[in-house]
PDB file of C-alpha atoms in Angstrom:
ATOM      1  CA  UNK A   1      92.935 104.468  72.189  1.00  0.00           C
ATOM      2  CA  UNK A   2      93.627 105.374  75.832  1.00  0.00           C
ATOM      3  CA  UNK A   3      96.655 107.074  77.053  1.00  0.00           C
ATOM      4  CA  UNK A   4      98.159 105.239  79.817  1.00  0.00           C
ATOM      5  CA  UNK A   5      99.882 108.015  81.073  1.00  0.00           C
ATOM      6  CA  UNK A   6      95.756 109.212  82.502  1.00  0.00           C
ATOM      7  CA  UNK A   7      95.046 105.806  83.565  1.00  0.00           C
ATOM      8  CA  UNK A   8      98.440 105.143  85.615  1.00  0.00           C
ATOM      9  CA  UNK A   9      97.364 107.878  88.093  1.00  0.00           C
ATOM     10  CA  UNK A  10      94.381 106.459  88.733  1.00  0.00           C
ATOM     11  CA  UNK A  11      94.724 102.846  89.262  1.00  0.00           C
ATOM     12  CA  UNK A  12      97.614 104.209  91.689  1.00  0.00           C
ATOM     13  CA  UNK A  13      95.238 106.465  94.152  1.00  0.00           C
ATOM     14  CA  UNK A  14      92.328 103.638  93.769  1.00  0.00           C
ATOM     15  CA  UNK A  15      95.458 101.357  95.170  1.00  0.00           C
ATOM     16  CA  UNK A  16      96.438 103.984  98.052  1.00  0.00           C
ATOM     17  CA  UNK A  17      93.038 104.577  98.907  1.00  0.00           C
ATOM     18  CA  UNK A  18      92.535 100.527  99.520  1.00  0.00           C
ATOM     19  CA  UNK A  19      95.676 100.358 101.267  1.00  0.00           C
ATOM     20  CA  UNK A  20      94.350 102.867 103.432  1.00  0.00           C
ATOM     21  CA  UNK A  21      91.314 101.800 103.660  1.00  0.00           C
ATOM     22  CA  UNK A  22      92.921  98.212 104.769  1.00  0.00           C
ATOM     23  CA  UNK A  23      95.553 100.164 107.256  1.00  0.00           C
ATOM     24  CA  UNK A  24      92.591 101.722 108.796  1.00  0.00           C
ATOM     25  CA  UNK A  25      90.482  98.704 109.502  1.00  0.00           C
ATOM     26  CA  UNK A  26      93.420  97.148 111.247  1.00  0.00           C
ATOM     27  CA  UNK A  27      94.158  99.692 113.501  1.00  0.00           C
ATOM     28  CA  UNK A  28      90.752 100.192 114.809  1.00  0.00           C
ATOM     29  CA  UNK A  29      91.170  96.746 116.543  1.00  0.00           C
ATOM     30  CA  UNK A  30      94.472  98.182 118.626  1.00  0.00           C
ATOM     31  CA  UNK A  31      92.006 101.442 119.106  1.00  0.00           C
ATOM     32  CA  UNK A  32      90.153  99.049 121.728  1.00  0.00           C
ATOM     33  CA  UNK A  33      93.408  97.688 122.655  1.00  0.00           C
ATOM     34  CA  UNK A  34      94.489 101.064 123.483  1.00  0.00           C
ATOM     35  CA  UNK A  35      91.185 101.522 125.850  1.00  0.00           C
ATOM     36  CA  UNK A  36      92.084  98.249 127.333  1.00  0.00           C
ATOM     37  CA  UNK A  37      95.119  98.289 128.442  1.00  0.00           C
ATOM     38  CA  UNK A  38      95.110 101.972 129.587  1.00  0.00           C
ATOM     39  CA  UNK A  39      92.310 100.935 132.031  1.00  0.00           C
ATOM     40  CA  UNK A  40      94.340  97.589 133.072  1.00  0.00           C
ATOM     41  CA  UNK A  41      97.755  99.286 133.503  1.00  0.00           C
ATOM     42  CA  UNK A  42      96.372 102.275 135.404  1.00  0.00           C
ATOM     43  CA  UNK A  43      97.082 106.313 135.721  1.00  0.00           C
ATOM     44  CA  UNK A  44     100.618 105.903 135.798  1.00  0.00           C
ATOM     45  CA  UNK A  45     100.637 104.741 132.309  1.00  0.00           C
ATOM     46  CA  UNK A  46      99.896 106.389 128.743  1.00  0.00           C
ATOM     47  CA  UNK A  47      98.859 104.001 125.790  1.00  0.00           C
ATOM     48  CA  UNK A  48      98.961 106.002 122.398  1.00  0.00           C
ATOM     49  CA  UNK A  49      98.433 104.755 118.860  1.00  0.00           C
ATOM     50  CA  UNK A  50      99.876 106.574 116.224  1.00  0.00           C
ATOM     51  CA  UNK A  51      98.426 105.802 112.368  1.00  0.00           C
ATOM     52  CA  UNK A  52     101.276 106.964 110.290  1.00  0.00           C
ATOM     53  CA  UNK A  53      99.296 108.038 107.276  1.00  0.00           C
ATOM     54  CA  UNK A  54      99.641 111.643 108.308  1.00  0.00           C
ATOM     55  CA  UNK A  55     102.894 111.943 110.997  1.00  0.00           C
ATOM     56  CA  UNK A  56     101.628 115.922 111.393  1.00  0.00           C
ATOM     57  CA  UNK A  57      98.363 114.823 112.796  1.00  0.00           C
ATOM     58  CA  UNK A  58      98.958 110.643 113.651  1.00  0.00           C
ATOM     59  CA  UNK A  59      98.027 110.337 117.250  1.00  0.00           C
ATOM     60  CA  UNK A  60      94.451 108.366 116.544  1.00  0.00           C
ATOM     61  CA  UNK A  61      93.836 107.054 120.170  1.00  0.00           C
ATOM     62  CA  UNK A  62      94.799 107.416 123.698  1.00  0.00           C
ATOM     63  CA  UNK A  63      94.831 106.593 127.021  1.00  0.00           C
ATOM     64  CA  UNK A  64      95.546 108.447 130.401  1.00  0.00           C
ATOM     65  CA  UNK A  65      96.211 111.375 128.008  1.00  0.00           C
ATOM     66  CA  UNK A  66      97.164 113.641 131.356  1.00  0.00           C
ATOM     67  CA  UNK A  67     100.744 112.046 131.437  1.00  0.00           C
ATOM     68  CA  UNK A  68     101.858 113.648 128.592  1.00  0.00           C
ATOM     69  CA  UNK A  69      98.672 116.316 127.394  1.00  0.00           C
ATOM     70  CA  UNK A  70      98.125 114.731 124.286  1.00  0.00           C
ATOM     71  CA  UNK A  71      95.172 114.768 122.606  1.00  0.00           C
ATOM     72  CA  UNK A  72      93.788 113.102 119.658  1.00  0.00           C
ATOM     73  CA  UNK A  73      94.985 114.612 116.582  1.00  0.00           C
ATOM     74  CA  UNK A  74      98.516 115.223 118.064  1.00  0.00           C
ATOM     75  CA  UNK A  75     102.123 114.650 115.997  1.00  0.00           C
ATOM     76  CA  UNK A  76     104.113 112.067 116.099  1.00  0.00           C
ATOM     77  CA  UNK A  77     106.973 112.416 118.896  1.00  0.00           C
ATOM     78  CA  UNK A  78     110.585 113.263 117.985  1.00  0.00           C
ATOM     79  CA  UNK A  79     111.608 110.032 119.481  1.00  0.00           C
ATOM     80  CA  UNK A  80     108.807 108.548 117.565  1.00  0.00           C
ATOM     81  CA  UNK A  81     110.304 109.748 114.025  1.00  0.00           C
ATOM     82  CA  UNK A  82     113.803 109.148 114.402  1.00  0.00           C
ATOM     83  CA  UNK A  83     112.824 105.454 115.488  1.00  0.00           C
ATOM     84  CA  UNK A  84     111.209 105.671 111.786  1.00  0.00           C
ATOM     85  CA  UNK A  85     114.473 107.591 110.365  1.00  0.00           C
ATOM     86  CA  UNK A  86     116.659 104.858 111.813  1.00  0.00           C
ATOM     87  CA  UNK A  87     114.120 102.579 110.503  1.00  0.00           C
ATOM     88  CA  UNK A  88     114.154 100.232 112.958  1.00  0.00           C
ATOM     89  CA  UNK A  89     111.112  98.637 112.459  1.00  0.00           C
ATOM     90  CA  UNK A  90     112.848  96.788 109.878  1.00  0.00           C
ATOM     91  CA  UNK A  91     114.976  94.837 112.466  1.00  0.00           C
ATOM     92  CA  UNK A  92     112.599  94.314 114.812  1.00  0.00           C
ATOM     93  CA  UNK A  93     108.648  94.353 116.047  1.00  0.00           C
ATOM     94  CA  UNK A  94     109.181  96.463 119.117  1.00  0.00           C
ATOM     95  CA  UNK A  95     111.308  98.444 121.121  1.00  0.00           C
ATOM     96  CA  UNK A  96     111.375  97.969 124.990  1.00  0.00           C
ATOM     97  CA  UNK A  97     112.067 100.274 127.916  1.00  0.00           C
ATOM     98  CA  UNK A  98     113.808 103.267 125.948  1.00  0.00           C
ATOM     99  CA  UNK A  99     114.006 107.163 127.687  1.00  0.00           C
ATOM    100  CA  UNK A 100     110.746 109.209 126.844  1.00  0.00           C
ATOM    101  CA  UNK A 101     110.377 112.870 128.252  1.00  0.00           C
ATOM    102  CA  UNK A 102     107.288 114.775 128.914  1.00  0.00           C
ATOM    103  CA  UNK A 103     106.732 118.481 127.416  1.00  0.00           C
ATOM    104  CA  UNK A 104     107.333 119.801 131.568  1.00  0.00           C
ATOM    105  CA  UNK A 105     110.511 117.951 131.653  1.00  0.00           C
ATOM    106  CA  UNK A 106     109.195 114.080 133.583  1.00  0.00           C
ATOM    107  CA  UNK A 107     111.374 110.997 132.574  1.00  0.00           C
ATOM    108  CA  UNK A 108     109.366 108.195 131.000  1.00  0.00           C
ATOM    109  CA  UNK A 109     110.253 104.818 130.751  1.00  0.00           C
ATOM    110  CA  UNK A 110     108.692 103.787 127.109  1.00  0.00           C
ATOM    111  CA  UNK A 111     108.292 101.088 125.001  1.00  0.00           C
ATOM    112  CA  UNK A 112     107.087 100.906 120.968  1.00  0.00           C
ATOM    113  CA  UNK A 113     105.200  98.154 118.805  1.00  0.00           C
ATOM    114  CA  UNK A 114     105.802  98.634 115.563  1.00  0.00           C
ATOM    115  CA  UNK A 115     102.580  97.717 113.591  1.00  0.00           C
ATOM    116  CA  UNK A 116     103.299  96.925 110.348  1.00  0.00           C
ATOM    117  CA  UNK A 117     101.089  95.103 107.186  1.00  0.00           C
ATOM    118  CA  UNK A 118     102.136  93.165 104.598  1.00  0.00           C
ATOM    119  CA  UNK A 119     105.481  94.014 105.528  1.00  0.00           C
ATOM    120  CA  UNK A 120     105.474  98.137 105.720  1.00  0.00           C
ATOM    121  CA  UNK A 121     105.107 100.295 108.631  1.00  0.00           C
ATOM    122  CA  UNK A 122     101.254 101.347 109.431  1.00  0.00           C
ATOM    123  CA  UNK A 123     101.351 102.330 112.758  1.00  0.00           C
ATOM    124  CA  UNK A 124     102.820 102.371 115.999  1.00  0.00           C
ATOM    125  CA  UNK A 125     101.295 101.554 119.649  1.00  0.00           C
ATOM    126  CA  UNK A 126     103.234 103.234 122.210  1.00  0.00           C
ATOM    127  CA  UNK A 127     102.916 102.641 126.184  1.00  0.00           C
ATOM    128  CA  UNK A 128     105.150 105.405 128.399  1.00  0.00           C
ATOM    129  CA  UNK A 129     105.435 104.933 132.236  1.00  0.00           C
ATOM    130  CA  UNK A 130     105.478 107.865 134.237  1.00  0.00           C
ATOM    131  CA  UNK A 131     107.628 106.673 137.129  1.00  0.00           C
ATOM    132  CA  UNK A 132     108.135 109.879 138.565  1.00  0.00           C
ATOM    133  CA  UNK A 133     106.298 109.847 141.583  1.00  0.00           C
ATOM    134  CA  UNK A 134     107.834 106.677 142.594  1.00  0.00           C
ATOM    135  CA  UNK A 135     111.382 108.243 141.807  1.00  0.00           C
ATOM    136  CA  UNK A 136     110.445 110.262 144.380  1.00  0.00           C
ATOM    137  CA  UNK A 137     109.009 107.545 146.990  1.00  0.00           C
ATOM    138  CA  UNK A 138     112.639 105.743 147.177  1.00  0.00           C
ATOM    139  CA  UNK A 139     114.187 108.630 147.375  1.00  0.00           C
ATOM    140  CA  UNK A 140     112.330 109.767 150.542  1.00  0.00           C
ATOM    141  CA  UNK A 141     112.981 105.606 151.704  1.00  0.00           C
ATOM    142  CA  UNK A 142     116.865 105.891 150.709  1.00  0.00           C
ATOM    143  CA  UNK A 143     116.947 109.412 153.235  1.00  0.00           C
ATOM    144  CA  UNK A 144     115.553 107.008 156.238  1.00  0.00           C
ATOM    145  CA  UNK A 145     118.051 104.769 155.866  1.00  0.00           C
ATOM    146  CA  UNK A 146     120.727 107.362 155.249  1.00  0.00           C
ATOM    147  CA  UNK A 147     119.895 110.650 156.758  1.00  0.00           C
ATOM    148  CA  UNK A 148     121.580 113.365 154.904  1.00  0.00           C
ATOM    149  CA  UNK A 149     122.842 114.836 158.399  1.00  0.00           C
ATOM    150  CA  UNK A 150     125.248 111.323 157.905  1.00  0.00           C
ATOM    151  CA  UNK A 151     126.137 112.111 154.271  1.00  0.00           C
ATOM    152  CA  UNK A 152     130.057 113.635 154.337  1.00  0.00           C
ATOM    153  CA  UNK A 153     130.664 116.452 152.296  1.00  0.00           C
TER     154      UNK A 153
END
């Protein structure tokens, strides 16, 4: 007679290892996506796709990779895990226009899909808009129109 206690263990990883397996395949269609629209939306903008099998070690693909310096291979962001603390992937399939930060201090403007399959979490496509330059564009357009020299102090 077999002891379950042996075969429980296995039938679990076999499971895990499909589920993976399954995960895997359906990212590697938002792996193109990530290609696409980082060649659509231009320089200014960073497309990265996180699987979240391993959150040490999750960044799988990305795009314009000089906005932030990420490469392949990377973590997970902080933002990025306490939007999966707060578990709000639960309430809804994306999150739009929230503050990112580069490691050298630039504002982003970001915003999250929350990939999930057969209801869980699997992965998460990020797109962050470095705006910075143009920060810097209306601020030179606001000084025409109102000269510091006219500014009361």
């Amino acid at each position: 007679m077999l002891d379950d206690k042996k075969i429980a263990p296995i039938a679990v990883s076999r499971r895990c290892r499909a589920e993976a397996r399954m995960n895997r395949q359906l990212l590697e269609h938002y792996v193109k996506l990530t290609a696409f629209l980082g060649q659509v939306l231009g320089p200014d903008y960073e497309v990265a796709l996180h699987d979240l099998t391993d959150k040490s070690q999750s960044l799988i693909a990305i795009a314009n990779s000089h906005i932030s310096g990420r490469q392949v291979g990377a973590p997970l962001t902080n933002m990025a895990l306490k939007m999966l603390m707060d578990r709000e992937y639960e309430q809804a399939d994306y999150r739009l226009n929230y503050r990112g930060e580069t490691e050298d201090g630039r504002t982003l403007r970001s915003s999250t899909l929350f990939i999930k399959h057969g209801g869980r979490i699997v992965g998460m496509l990020c797109i962050n808009f470095d705006h910075s330059k143009y920060l810097s564009i209306s601020e030179s357009i606001l000084q025409l129109c109102h000269p510091n020299a006219f500014v009361e102090t």
